[in-house]
XYZ file of C-alpha atoms in Angstrom:
596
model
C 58.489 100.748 140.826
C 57.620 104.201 139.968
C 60.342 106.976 139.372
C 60.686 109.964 141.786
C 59.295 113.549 140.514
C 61.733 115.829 139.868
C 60.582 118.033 141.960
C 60.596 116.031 145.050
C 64.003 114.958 144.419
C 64.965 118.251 144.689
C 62.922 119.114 148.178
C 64.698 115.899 149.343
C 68.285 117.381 148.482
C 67.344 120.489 149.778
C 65.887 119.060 153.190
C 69.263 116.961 153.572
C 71.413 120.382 154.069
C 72.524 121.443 157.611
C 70.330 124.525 159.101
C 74.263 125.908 159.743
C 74.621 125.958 156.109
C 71.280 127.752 155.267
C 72.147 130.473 158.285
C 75.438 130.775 156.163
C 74.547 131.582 153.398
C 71.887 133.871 155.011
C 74.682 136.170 156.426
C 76.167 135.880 153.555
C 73.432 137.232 151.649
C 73.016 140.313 154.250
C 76.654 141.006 153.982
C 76.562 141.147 150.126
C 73.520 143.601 150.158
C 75.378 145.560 152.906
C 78.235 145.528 150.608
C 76.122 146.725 147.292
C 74.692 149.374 149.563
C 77.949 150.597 151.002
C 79.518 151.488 147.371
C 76.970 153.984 146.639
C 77.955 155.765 149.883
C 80.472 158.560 150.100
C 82.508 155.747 152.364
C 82.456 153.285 149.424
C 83.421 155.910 147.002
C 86.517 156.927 149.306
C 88.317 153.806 149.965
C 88.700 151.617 147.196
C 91.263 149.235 149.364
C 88.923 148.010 151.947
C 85.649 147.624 149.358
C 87.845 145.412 147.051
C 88.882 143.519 150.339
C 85.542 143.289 151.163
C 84.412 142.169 148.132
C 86.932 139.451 147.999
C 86.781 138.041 151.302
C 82.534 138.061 149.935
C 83.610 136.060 147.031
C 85.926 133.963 148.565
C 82.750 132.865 151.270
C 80.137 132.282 148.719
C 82.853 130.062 147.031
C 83.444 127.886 150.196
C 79.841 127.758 151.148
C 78.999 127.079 147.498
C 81.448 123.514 147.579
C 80.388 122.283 150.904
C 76.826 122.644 149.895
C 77.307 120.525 146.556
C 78.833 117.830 148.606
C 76.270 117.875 150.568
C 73.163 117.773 148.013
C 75.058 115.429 145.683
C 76.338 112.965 148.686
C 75.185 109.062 148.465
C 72.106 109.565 150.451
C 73.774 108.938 153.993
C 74.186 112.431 155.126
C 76.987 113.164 152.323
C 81.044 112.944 152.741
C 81.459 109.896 151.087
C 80.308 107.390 153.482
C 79.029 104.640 151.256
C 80.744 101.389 150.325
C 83.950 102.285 148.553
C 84.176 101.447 144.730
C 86.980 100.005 143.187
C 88.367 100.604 139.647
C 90.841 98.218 138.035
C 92.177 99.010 134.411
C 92.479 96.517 132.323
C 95.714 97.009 129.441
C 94.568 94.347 126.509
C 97.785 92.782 124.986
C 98.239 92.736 121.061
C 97.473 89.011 121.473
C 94.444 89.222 122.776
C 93.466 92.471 120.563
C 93.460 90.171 117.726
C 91.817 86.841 119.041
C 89.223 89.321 119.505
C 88.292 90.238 116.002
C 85.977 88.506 114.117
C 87.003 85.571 111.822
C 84.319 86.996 109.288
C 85.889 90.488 109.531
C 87.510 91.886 106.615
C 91.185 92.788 107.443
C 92.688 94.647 104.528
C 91.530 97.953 105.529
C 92.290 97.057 109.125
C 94.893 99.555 109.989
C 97.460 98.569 112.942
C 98.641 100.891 115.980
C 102.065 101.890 115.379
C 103.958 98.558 116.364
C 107.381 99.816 115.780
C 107.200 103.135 118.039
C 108.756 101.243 120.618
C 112.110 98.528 120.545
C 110.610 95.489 119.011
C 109.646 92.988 121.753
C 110.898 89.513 122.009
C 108.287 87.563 121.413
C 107.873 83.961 122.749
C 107.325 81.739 119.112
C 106.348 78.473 119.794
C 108.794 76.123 117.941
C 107.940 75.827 114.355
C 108.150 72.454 112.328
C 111.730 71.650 110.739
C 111.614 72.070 106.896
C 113.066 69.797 104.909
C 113.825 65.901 105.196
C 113.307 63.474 107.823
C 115.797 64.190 110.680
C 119.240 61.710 110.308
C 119.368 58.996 111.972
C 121.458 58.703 115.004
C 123.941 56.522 113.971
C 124.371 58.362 110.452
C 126.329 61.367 110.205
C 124.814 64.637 110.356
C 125.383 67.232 107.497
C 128.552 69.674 108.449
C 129.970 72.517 106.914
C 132.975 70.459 106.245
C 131.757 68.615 103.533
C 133.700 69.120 100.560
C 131.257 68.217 98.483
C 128.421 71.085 99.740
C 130.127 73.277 101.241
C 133.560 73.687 100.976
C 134.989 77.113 100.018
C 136.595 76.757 96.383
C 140.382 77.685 96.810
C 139.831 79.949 92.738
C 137.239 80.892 90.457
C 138.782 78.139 87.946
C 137.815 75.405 89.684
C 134.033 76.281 89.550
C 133.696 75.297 85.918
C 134.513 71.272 86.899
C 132.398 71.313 89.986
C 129.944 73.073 87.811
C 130.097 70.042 85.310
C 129.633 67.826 88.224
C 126.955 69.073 89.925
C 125.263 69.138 86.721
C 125.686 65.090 86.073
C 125.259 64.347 89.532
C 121.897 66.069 90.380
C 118.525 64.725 90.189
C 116.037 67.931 90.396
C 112.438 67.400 90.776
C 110.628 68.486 87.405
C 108.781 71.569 88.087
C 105.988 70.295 86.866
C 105.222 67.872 89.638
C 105.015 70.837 92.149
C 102.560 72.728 89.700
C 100.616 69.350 89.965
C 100.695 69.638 93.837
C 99.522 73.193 94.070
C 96.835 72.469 91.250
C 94.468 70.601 94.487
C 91.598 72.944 95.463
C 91.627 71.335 98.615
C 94.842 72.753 99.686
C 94.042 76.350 98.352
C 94.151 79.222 100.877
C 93.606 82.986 101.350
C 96.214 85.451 103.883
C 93.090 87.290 104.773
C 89.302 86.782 105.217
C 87.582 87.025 102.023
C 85.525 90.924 101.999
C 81.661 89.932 100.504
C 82.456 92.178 97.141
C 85.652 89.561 96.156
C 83.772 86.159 97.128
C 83.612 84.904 93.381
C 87.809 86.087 93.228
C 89.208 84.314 96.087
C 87.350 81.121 95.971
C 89.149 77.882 96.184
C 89.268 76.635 92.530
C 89.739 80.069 91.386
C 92.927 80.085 93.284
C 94.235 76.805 91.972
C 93.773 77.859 88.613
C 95.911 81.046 89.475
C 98.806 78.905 91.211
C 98.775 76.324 88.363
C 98.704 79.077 85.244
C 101.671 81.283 86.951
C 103.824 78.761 88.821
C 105.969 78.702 85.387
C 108.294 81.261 85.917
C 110.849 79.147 88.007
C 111.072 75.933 85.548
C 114.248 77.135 84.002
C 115.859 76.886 87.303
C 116.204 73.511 87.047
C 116.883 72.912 83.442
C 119.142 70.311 82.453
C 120.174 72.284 79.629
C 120.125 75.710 81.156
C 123.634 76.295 79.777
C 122.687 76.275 76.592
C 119.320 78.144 77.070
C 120.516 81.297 78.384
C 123.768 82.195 75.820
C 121.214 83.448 73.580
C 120.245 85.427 76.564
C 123.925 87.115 77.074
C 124.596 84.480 79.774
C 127.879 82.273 79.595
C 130.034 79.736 81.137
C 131.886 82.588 82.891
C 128.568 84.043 84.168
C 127.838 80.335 85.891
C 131.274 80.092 87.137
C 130.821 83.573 89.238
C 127.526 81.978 90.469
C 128.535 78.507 91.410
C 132.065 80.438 93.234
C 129.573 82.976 95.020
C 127.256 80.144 95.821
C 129.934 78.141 97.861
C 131.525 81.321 99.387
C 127.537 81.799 100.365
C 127.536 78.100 101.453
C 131.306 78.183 103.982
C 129.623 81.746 105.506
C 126.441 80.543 106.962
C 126.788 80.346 111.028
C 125.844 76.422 112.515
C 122.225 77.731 113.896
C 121.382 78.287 110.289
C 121.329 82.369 110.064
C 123.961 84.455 107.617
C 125.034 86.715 110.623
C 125.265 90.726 109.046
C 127.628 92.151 111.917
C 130.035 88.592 110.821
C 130.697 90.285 107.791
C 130.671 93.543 108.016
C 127.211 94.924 108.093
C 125.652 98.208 109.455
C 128.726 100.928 108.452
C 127.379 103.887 108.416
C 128.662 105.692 104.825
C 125.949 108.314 105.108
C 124.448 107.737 101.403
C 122.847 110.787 99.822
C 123.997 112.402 103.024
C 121.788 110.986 104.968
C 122.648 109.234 108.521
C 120.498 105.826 108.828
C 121.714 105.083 112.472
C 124.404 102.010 110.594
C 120.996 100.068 108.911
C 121.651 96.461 108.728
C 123.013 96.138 111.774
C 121.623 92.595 112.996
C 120.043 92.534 109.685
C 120.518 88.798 110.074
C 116.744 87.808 108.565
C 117.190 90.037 105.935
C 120.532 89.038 104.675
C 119.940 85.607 105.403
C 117.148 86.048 103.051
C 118.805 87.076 100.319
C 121.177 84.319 100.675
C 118.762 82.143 100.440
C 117.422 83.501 97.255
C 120.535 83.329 95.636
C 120.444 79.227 95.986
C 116.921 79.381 94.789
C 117.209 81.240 91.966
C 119.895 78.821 90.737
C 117.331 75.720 91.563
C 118.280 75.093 95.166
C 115.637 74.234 97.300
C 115.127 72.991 100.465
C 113.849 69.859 98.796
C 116.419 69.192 95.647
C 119.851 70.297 94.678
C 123.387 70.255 96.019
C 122.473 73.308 98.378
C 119.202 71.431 100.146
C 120.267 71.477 103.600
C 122.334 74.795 103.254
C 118.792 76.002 102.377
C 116.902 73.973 104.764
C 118.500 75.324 107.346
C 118.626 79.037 106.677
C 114.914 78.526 106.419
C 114.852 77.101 109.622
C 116.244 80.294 111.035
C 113.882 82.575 109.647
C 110.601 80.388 110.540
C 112.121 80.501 114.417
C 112.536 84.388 113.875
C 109.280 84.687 112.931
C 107.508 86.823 116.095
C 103.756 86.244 116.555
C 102.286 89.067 114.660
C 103.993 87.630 111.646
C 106.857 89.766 111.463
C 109.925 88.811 110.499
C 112.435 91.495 111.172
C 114.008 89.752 113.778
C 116.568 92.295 116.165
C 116.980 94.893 112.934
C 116.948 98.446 113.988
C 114.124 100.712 112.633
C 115.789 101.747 108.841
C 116.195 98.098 108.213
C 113.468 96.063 110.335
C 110.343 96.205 106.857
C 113.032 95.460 104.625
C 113.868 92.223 106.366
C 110.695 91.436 107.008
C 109.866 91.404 103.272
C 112.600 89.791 102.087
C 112.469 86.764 104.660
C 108.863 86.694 103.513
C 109.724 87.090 99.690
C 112.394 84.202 100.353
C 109.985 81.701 102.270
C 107.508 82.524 99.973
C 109.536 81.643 97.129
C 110.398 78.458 98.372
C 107.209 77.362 99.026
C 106.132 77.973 95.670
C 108.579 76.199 93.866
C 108.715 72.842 95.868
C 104.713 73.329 96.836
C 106.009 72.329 100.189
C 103.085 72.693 102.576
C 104.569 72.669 105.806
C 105.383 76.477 105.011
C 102.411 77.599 104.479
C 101.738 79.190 108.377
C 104.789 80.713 108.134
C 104.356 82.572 104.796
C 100.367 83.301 105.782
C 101.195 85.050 108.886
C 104.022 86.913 107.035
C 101.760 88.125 104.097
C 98.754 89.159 106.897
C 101.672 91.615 108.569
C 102.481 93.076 105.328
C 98.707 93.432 104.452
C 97.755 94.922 107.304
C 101.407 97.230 107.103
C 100.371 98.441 103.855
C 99.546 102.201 103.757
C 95.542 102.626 102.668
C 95.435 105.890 101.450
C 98.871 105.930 99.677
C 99.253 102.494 99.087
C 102.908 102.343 100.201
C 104.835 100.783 102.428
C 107.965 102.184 104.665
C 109.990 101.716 107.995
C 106.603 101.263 110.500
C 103.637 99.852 109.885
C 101.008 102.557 108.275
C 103.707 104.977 107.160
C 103.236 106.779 103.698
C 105.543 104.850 101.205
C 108.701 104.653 99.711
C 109.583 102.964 96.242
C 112.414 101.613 98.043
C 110.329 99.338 100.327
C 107.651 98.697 97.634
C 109.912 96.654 95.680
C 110.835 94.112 97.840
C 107.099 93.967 99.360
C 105.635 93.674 95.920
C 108.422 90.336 95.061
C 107.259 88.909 98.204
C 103.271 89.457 97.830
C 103.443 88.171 94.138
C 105.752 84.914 95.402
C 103.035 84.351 98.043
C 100.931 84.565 95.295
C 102.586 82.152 93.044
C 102.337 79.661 96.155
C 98.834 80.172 96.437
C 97.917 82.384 98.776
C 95.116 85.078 97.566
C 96.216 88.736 98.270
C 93.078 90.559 97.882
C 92.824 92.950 94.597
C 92.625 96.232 96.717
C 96.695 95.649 97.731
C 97.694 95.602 94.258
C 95.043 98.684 93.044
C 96.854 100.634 96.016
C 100.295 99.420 95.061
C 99.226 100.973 91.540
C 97.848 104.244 93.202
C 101.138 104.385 94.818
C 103.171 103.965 91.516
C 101.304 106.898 89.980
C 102.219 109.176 92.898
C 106.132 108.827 92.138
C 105.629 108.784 88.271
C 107.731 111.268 86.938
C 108.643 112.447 83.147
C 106.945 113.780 79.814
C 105.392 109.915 79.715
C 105.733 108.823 83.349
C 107.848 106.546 82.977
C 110.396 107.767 85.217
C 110.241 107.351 89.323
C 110.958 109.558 92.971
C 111.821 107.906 96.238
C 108.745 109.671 97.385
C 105.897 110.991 96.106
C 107.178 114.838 96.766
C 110.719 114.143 95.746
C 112.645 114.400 92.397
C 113.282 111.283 90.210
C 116.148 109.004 89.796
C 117.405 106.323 88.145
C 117.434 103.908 91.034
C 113.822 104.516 91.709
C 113.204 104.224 87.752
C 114.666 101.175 87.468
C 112.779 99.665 90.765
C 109.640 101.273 89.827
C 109.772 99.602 86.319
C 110.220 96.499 87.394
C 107.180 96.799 89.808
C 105.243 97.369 86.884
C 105.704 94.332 85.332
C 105.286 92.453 88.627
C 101.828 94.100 89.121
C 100.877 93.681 85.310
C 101.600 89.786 86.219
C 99.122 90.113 89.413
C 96.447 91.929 88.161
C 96.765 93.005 84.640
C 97.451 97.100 85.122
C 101.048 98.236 83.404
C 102.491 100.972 82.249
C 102.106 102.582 78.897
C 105.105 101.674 75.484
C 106.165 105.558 75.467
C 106.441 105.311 79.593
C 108.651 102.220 79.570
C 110.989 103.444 76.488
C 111.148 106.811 78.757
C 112.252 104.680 81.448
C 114.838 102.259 79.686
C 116.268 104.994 77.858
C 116.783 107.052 81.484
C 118.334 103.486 82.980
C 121.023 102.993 79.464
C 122.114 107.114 80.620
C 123.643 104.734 83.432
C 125.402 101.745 82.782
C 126.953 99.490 85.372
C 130.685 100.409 85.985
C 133.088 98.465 88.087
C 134.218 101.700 89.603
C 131.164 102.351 90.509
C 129.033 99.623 91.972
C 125.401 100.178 92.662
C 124.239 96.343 93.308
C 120.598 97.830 94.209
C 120.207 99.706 91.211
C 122.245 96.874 89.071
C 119.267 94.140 90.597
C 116.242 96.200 89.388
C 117.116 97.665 85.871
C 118.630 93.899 84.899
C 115.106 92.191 86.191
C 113.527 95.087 84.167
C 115.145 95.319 81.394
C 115.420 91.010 80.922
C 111.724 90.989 81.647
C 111.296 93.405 78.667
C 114.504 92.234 76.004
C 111.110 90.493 73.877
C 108.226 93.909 73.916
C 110.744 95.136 70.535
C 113.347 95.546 68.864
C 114.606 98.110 70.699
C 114.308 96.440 74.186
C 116.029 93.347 72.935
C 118.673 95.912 72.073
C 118.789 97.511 74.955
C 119.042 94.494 77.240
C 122.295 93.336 75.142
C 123.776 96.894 75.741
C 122.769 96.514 79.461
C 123.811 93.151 80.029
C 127.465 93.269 78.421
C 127.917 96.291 80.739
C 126.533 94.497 83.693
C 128.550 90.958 83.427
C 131.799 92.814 82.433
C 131.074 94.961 85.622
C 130.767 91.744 88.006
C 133.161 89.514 86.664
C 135.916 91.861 87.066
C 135.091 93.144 90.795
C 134.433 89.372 92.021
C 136.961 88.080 94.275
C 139.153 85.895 92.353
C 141.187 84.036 95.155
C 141.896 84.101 98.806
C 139.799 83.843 101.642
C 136.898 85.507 99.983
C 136.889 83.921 97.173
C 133.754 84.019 94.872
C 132.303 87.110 96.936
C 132.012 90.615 96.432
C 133.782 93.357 98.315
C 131.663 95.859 100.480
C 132.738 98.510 98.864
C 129.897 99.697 97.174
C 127.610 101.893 97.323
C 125.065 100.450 100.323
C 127.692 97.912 100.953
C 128.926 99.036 104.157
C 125.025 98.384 104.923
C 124.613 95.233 103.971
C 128.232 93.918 104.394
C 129.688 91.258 102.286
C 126.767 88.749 102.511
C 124.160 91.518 101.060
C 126.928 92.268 98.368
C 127.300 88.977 97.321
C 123.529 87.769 97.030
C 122.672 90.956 95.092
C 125.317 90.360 92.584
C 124.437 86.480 92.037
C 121.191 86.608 91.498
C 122.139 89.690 89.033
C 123.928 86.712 86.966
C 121.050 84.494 87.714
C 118.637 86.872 85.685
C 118.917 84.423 82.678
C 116.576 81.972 84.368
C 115.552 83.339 87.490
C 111.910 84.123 85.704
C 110.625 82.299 82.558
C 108.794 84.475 80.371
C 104.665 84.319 82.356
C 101.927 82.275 80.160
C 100.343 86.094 79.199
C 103.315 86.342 77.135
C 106.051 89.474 76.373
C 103.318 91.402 74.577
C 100.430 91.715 77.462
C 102.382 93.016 80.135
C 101.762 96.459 78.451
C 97.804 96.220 79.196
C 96.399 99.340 80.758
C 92.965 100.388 82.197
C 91.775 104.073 82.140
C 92.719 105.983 85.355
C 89.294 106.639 86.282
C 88.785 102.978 86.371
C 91.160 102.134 88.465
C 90.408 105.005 91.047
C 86.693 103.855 91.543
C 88.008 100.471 92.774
């Protein structure tokens, strides 16, 4: 069929107006000449009221016969006014769900960067019901673990008596060697990557490749376990005391989880608002409950409790349970926090599944932990390389810390994080370096240092040195340790975040030299003297810490507690990596690093 001229198209519109309309606009041509004429008479000249009535009744003509006309010519063919079959218009609203069925499974997601989920309340979010980790269900007519069991779970009545059940526990258990879950993380077959594998890191993320990574770096959590640990970790500055505090916190930890499974925050005193660097956080860590849960759950494992072995197993079976039904479907994991707390539980419920999963190699995690990682991923802030309260946001150090543990656990349980996350988590270090080296660190990247951020930022280091080889320079760490010993732990002044990060960092570094072995002693008599004598020795709270801290009143006793243990678990929370205490120091240029 041939197309219409242009020009007939246009005699066709024309010939569809109304001969009423044409004689319209005739008159209303006349009466605009009429009306030119008449201005440059003496009677136009003399009354300026009626010509500018005149003019704008003229206007206001040419106006109305201008619309109807245009209806007219650009009608549907029928005569105009709209007479043709009506059309209808339905908008369609695609759900998050659907959003992401619909990208490709070959597309790569790490620069993929989200809508602002957390503008809104969180949703709930139907999960479907996750598989129970841990053993077989009990039989019926056995007796299902309880609280009440004295041997578990039940609160010790001093600090005294932890040194006998200490002794016992010791004889009695029958851990599983390390070793045999580096054995089943070593299979290629059961190797997997968080996020689709981008065409330029093929030869990085492929199967046997990550195997070899799991197997070289799954190390750090054999002392755990050890038999002997006792005897291993004096040289360290650990001592029978320091495994009394952690065997009395681990059974306070033990007698406060709630029957579903979860370490409830408001329970015990979580969300006080005590306006910290005068700054209102609308009481963060109320219904915290993933993210203190979490760090319950760390403190078992970092004294070699595991869902799988150890006295704690189903204490730590079921607080996993908890967090795997939290779990919404985008992966998140913050559960009902409110905004100032909702990415830090999310990271730490990941960090603590995570964790798990790499010690006992126990695959029936492994959704879990891969949906977890893909929300942080895809959280993670691409031009700053950050993290912070919503997904996208520029970064704090505050939040990177925790992310970081919980990337490099996933990591350790063999899941690939692609090498962009940790060159932006190094891009993002640089932007709060601070100091004559840079070796100190700013809670943003336009605010001033401090020591808390030092000490976090330090630590990060040597995490990210672990995942991908880039650390800080020996002048830039000294500048740091030195800013960190300016600040010794007190007991009338309790900082458990601070206290967590400078003793990882400083432990992690007592073998670079002489004068970090030095300086971890200083730290570390400080730091046990500190927590020994603020632990509860007797009474209902026995074994716990008080909430009387600073962040405390955020976190309530169950965050104070946790931080504190797995302070005095520092001895053999990480063995030293296979790279050894001299490589963690390795640098590439800057300019290197910023072409990646």
């Amino acid at each position: 069929m041939l197309a219409p001229r242009p020009d007939s198209v246009v005699f066709l519109c024309l010939a569809s107006v109304h001969f009423a309309y044409w004689l319209a606009w005739a008159g209303s041509l006349a009466l605009s000449v009429a009306l030119v004429v008449l201005v440059w008479t003496r009677w136009g000249q003399s009354r300026p009221l009626q010509k500018c009535a005149a003019l704008s009744l003229l206007v206001h003509l040419i106006l109305a016969f201008l619309a109807m006309t245009v209806r007219i010519v650009a009608g549907d063919g029928n005569g105009g006014g709209g007479g043709g079959a009506p059309i209808h218009v339905r908008i369609l609203q695609e759900t998050t769900a659907t959003a992401t069925a619909k990208i490709p499974a070959t597309q790569d997601l790490s620069n993929f960067s989200p809508p602002d989920l957390l503008e809104r309340p969180p949703m709930k979010v139907a999960v479907k019901p996750q598989t129970v980790v841990g053993p077989p269900p009990v039989a019926k007519n056995e007796e299902a673990p309880s609280l009440k069991n004295p041997t578990a779970h039940e609160p010790l009545k001093s600090i005294a008596e932890a040194t006998k059940r200490n002794k016992s526990n010791q004889a009695r258990s029958t851990p599983t060697p390390p070793a045999q879950a580096v054995a089943k993380q070593s299979d290629p077959a059961t190797s997997r990557t968080a996020l689709p594998t981008s065409p330029d890191e093929s030869t990085a993320h492929t199967p046997t490749a990550a195997s070899e990574e799991v197997s070289a770096i799954s190390s750090p959590y054999a002392l755990r376990s050890a038999s002997d640990r006792l005897s291993l970790i004096e040289g360290q500055g650990g001592s029978a005391k320091t495994e009394e505090a952690v065997v009395a916190a681990l059974s306070w930890l033990a007698a406060a989880q709630s029957a579903d499974g979860r370490w409830s925050a408001n329970q015990f005193g979580a969300g006080q608002e005590q306006m910290v660097l005068g700054q209102s956080r609308g009481g963060a860590g109320r219904n915290a409950d993933t993210g203190v849960s979490a760090l319950a759950l760390l403190a078992f494992l970092g004294a070699g409790h595991s869902h799988l072995q150890g006295e704690y197993r189903d204490t730590v079976r079921r607080g996993l349970d908890f967090l795997l039904r939290s779990q919404a479907a985008d992966g998140s994991l913050f559960g009902d926090a409110t905004l100032y707390a909702q990415m830090y539980c999310h990271s730490m419920a990941t960090f603590a599944l995570a964790e798990d999963e790499a010690i006992t190699g126990d695959r029936r995690l492994e959704p879990a932990v891969t949906r977890a990682v893909n929300f942080s991923l895809a959280a993670q802030d691409t031009s700053g390389g950050g993290w912070r309260y919503r997904p996208g946001d520029s970064g704090d150090t505050s939040q990177m810390g925790w992310q970081l543990m919980a990337l490099a656990s996933a990591k350790r349980a063999g899941i690939n994080i692609p090498h962009q996350t940790w060159n932006r988590v190094d891009r993002f270090l640089r932007s709060v370096s601070r100091g004559n080296f840079s070796g100190l660190a700013s809670y943003r990247p336009d605010s001033p240092a401090s020591t808390s951020m030092t000490a976090e930022a330090l630590y990060c280091h040597l995490v990210l040195e672990e995942m991908s080889g880039v650390g800080v320079s020996e002048s830039a760490a000294e500048e740091a340790t030195d800013k960190l010993l300016a600040e010794l732990p007190l007991a009338d002044r309790v900082n458990l975040y601070y206290w967590y990060y400078a003793t990882l960092a400083l432990h992690h570094r007592q073998q670079a030299s002489n004068a970090a072995s030095a300086a971890w002693h200083t730290w570390n008599d400080a730091l046990t003297t500190a927590l020994l004598n603020t632990q509860v020795p007797d009474g209902q709270n026995v074994g716990s810490w008080n909430t009387t801290t600073l962040w405390g009143g955020y976190g309530g006793r169950v965050y104070t507690t946790a931080m504190a243990t797995m302070c005095l678990e520092v001895y053999y929370r990480y063995a030293p990596t296979s790279n050894g205490p001299d490589h963690w120091m390795a640098t590439r240029p800057d300019s290197e690093r910023d072409r990646e």
